[in-house]
Amino acid sequence: MNDHVYKKIELVGSSPKGIEDAVANALTRASKTIRNMRWFEITETRGHLEDGKIAHWQVTVSVGFTLDA
Amino acid sequence: MNDHVYKKIELVGSSPKGIEDAVANALTRASKTIRNMRWFEITETRGHLEDGKIAHWQVTVSVGFTLDA
Amino acid sequence: MNDHVYKKIELVGSSPKGIEDAVANALTRASKTIRNMRWFEITETRGHLEDGKIAHWQVTVSVGFTLDA
Amino acid sequence: MNDHVYKKIELVGSSPKGIEDAVANALTRASKTIRNMRWFEITETRGHLEDGKIAHWQVTVSVGFTLDA
Amino acid sequence: MNDHVYKKIELVGSSPKGIEDAVANALTRASKTIRNMRWFEITETRGHLEDGKIAHWQVTVSVGFTLDA
Amino acid sequence: MNDHVYKKIELVGSSPKGIEDAVANALTRASKTIRNMRWFEITETRGHLEDGKIAHWQVTVSVGFTLDA
Amino acid sequence: MNDHVYKKIELVGSSPKGIEDAVANALTRASKTIRNMRWFEITETRGHLEDGKIAHWQVTVSVGFTLDA
Amino acid sequence: MNDHVYKKIELVGSSPKGIEDAVANALTRASKTIRNMRWFEITETRGHLEDGKIAHWQVTVSVGFTLDA
Amino acid sequence: MNDHVYKKIELVGSSPKGIEDAVANALTRASKTIRNMRWFEITETRGHLEDGKIAHWQVTVSVGFTLDA
Amino acid sequence: MNDHVYKKIELVGSSPKGIEDAVANALTRASKTIRNMRWFEITETRGHLEDGKIAHWQVTVSVGFTLDA
Amino acid sequence: MNDHVYKKIELVGSSPKGIEDAVANALTRASKTIRNMRWFEITETRGHLEDGKIAHWQVTVSVGFTLDA
Amino acid sequence: MNDHVYKKIELVGSSPKGIEDAVANALTRASKTIRNMRWFEITETRGHLEDGKIAHWQVTVSVGFTLDA
């Protein structure tokens, strides 16, 4: 892992179910075009409300992946 | 949505089950007196411990709602 | 001003024109029900986009006002 | 304490004497209208100067109290 | 809006006129290649000085847009 | 609870299931050697990715416990 | 620009008109005694209220200038 | 002091009297088991309320001490 | 107070007695050379320890004063 | 430089040698595909440990580059 | 690495040579009593000055290590 | 060191060589006019890029020095 270079991108995943599912949705979408994702970090956890209830969670994640040499 | 004004209040919800449930409890209580809640953001996630175990989660949320014109 | 006590509330004003107008809109609305507002601080400046253009600015302000003794 | 919901408000107390007294002044004023205050946190400590001396301390506190069920 | 995934990118717009114009310049340039931009947030406001005057404002914005499913 | 002194330590728990379980794993391990744990706060929520999926969550908690007098 | 050394000072400009004008006022005043100002960054945007309206904006800027060798 | 290594630990002291006393209580307790404490920094100032009054202050300090070589 | 410009400087006062006294010491020293000091804000509260006890408090304050027009 | 628009991306460079080399590795890799890189800022400095020694440094940089008009 | 629990401690290393050497000194000292150190993060970089020159660097690192199961 | 008062100023040093050299350049320049500098803290580490390479490092330091009584 010595001289690898990584790029970090910021995504927002949403889900009516909860935080983990919103993160998973963001990563599933990202994995369509990005290979070699290695780690993520949650930077913000928000949600949208309708009629006094949580309509969906919106979780911002910073995702790191290896750049090919 | 052009010239709306929103107010944000800060609540702490608690639950023995987990983070999502603590947030939902806070919002359920708030919806008794506040109409037109639109979004929330988690600002702090804490918990109370008893006998080495999580007794309940305490999640602070900032909640935004529309002020009537 | 010696022993006054102040309360701070958080508002979000919006405007299609710009930051200063969004703040003014929030304060105009607040002045309907709050007397003795003394100062504000901008804590967040966001905006909503439609068709690649700024539809309206959304500015969060923390507003301090004197509580009657 | 399991499923309680708390609200947090932000106050600024002032005092010519010092930090603890400014906080106490804010809480004394708040206790006139709020029951069940449980904890506070200092978020900002400022002061006003006149003739090169501290005229009064201004301390911002975030105060949490229990909402009736 | 339930299960959408958004990407956030960071841009710096500049303008001799002011903050709002610097943001608009960044968004105009971004709209050439990005569709479905939804919101932005100002994260830094700086400026370049020449001969003791503001030569141009430099405003950093974080822009969110919908990723196609 | 008047004159108690508490110590805070920082732990990282991990779990393939989710955030709450990662926190519980950290606290279960800590309770082997620490008595009188009283509260915790989440300070960071990260995760490790393998093959485009979440392999495990890694949650950092700050844990407070009473020091014997 | 290789081995230059810069100093940064913090100023608060005020104006009844708006943010850009408050910054310009601070810089105009500073340019009376400081040569070679190079850049600034806004660190705080506040305002003073009178009779429910913005009396003047108060904008804190950090200003960098070249120290003569 | 050239090549010394220090460790920092985080303590919470409490006191009904005030901030300085709460810090002193934490340090008195720590000095029972730690030699060579060198400096501290306050990282959080909170308090517990009972019947609308401050029951005790809770002050978090980060304490640095020299590790023996 | 409309178009005043203020400068902010950062000082560290120390005292064996406590936080308020350390701030007062810094301001007394500053008032020897600076006129028109208007406000201060505490930005850091530290202390130096000797033999397990607080030898002196070290409090960092940001002080604002009016620049002559 | 008046109306330029810049984009900022976040990279993590690694190196067994030290911080400067880790940053240089990230920038060398980025320069393969990005022209007109103008500045960077270090946002995080971490490292990986093996057998009690630093195996490699991991430095996160935010890099700004000019977008073609 | 699935269900491991890690502990993080905070150390300050010092060195007359530079940042990397100060970090290495802290880790060498820590490795005398701690096995299985895995990563570190720099949280503060300071230095002590004598006669206008850097006498030694003081670098604070947060170090994570695996707790035995 | 009991009742000393310190002033802190903010400088930016630059160097083509690296972080430590940029800090040393800032301090060498400052020592021409300031006596009794005591400590510094790095608050920002940036760099300027030319032709895809680091042209010079720009490191911001906060420097504390004793004010004569």
mmCIF file of N, CA, C and O in Angstrom, chain J residues 5-6 8 11 19 26 28 31 33-34 36 38 42 47-48 52-53 55 57 61 64-65 67-68:
data_model
loop_
_atom_site.group_PDB
_atom_site.id
_atom_site.type_symbol
_atom_site.label_atom_id
_atom_site.label_comp_id
_atom_site.label_asym_id
_atom_site.label_seq_id
_atom_site.Cartn_x
_atom_site.Cartn_y
_atom_site.Cartn_z
ATOM 1 N N VAL J 5 -12.800 30.269 -13.107
ATOM 2 C CA VAL J 5 -13.481 29.343 -12.208
ATOM 3 C C VAL J 5 -12.528 28.186 -11.933
ATOM 4 O O VAL J 5 -11.872 27.679 -12.844
ATOM 5 N N TYR J 6 -12.440 27.788 -10.682
ATOM 6 C CA TYR J 6 -11.540 26.718 -10.282
ATOM 7 C C TYR J 6 -12.362 25.549 -9.737
ATOM 8 O O TYR J 6 -13.454 25.734 -9.215
ATOM 9 N N LYS J 8 -11.929 22.190 -7.081
ATOM 10 C CA LYS J 8 -11.065 21.613 -6.058
ATOM 11 C C LYS J 8 -11.362 20.122 -5.918
ATOM 12 O O LYS J 8 -12.529 19.721 -5.867
ATOM 13 N N LEU J 11 -7.288 14.587 -2.662
ATOM 14 C CA LEU J 11 -6.445 13.423 -2.907
ATOM 15 C C LEU J 11 -5.739 13.015 -1.618
ATOM 16 O O LEU J 11 -5.522 13.840 -0.737
ATOM 17 N N ILE J 19 5.983 13.823 5.051
ATOM 18 C CA ILE J 19 4.793 14.561 4.641
ATOM 19 C C ILE J 19 4.965 15.183 3.261
ATOM 20 O O ILE J 19 4.118 15.025 2.376
ATOM 21 N N ALA J 26 1.065 12.558 -4.490
ATOM 22 C CA ALA J 26 -0.332 12.784 -4.882
ATOM 23 C C ALA J 26 -0.395 13.728 -6.082
ATOM 24 O O ALA J 26 -1.146 13.505 -7.034
ATOM 25 N N THR J 28 2.001 14.416 -8.337
ATOM 26 C CA THR J 28 2.585 13.808 -9.548
ATOM 27 C C THR J 28 1.535 12.942 -10.234
ATOM 28 O O THR J 28 1.369 12.990 -11.458
ATOM 29 N N SER J 31 -1.172 15.139 -11.861
ATOM 30 C CA SER J 31 -0.738 15.919 -13.028
ATOM 31 C C SER J 31 -0.779 15.099 -14.311
ATOM 32 O O SER J 31 -0.653 15.644 -15.407
ATOM 33 N N THR J 33 -3.447 13.667 -15.397
ATOM 34 C CA THR J 33 -4.742 13.888 -16.057
ATOM 35 C C THR J 33 -5.274 15.310 -15.882
ATOM 36 O O THR J 33 -6.225 15.697 -16.554
ATOM 37 N N ILE J 34 -4.683 16.080 -14.970
ATOM 38 C CA ILE J 34 -5.200 17.426 -14.719
ATOM 39 C C ILE J 34 -4.150 18.465 -15.109
ATOM 40 O O ILE J 34 -3.005 18.383 -14.671
ATOM 41 N N ASN J 36 -3.151 22.664 -15.284
ATOM 42 C CA ASN J 36 -3.445 23.950 -14.643
ATOM 43 C C ASN J 36 -3.749 23.862 -13.157
ATOM 44 O O ASN J 36 -4.536 24.633 -12.630
ATOM 45 N N ARG J 38 -3.223 24.801 -9.506
ATOM 46 C CA ARG J 38 -2.737 26.089 -9.023
ATOM 47 C C ARG J 38 -2.293 26.122 -7.559
ATOM 48 O O ARG J 38 -1.392 26.824 -7.193
ATOM 49 N N ILE J 42 -3.187 21.159 2.785
ATOM 50 C CA ILE J 42 -3.227 19.902 3.541
ATOM 51 C C ILE J 42 -4.420 19.945 4.495
ATOM 52 O O ILE J 42 -4.585 20.896 5.243
ATOM 53 N N GLY J 47 -0.893 8.415 9.379
ATOM 54 C CA GLY J 47 0.122 7.458 8.991
ATOM 55 C C GLY J 47 -0.274 6.055 9.401
ATOM 56 O O GLY J 47 -1.130 5.858 10.270
ATOM 57 N N HIS J 48 0.329 5.084 8.725
ATOM 58 C CA HIS J 48 0.068 3.675 8.999
ATOM 59 C C HIS J 48 1.278 3.112 9.742
ATOM 60 O O HIS J 48 2.430 3.363 9.349
ATOM 61 N N GLY J 52 5.384 -1.125 15.304
ATOM 62 C CA GLY J 52 5.747 0.014 16.140
ATOM 63 C C GLY J 52 6.474 1.130 15.406
ATOM 64 O O GLY J 52 6.959 2.074 16.027
ATOM 65 N N LYS J 53 6.539 1.023 14.070
ATOM 66 C CA LYS J 53 7.226 2.071 13.296
ATOM 67 C C LYS J 53 6.308 2.599 12.190
ATOM 68 O O LYS J 53 5.375 1.925 11.763
ATOM 69 N N ALA J 55 5.143 2.994 8.791
ATOM 70 C CA ALA J 55 5.326 2.309 7.507
ATOM 71 C C ALA J 55 5.161 3.293 6.345
ATOM 72 O O ALA J 55 5.931 3.269 5.390
ATOM 73 N N TRP J 57 3.380 7.505 5.483
ATOM 74 C CA TRP J 57 2.577 8.669 5.793
ATOM 75 C C TRP J 57 1.434 8.753 4.783
ATOM 76 O O TRP J 57 1.602 8.392 3.613
ATOM 77 N N VAL J 61 -4.784 16.101 0.653
ATOM 78 C CA VAL J 61 -4.654 17.460 0.124
ATOM 79 C C VAL J 61 -5.869 17.814 -0.710
ATOM 80 O O VAL J 61 -6.417 16.991 -1.437
ATOM 81 N N GLY J 64 -6.576 22.763 -6.046
ATOM 82 C CA GLY J 64 -7.379 23.631 -6.912
ATOM 83 C C GLY J 64 -6.755 23.783 -8.287
ATOM 84 O O GLY J 64 -5.546 23.966 -8.394
ATOM 85 N N PHE J 65 -7.587 23.714 -9.329
ATOM 86 C CA PHE J 65 -7.068 23.908 -10.691
ATOM 87 C C PHE J 65 -8.071 24.710 -11.517
ATOM 88 O O PHE J 65 -9.274 24.705 -11.265
ATOM 89 N N LEU J 67 -10.497 25.706 -14.419
ATOM 90 C CA LEU J 67 -11.342 25.090 -15.447
ATOM 91 C C LEU J 67 -11.220 25.924 -16.719
ATOM 92 O O LEU J 67 -11.296 27.151 -16.676
ATOM 93 N N ASP J 68 -11.034 25.256 -17.855
ATOM 94 C CA ASP J 68 -11.001 25.997 -19.119
ATOM 95 C C ASP J 68 -12.322 26.730 -19.304
ATOM 96 O O ASP J 68 -13.386 26.234 -18.932
#
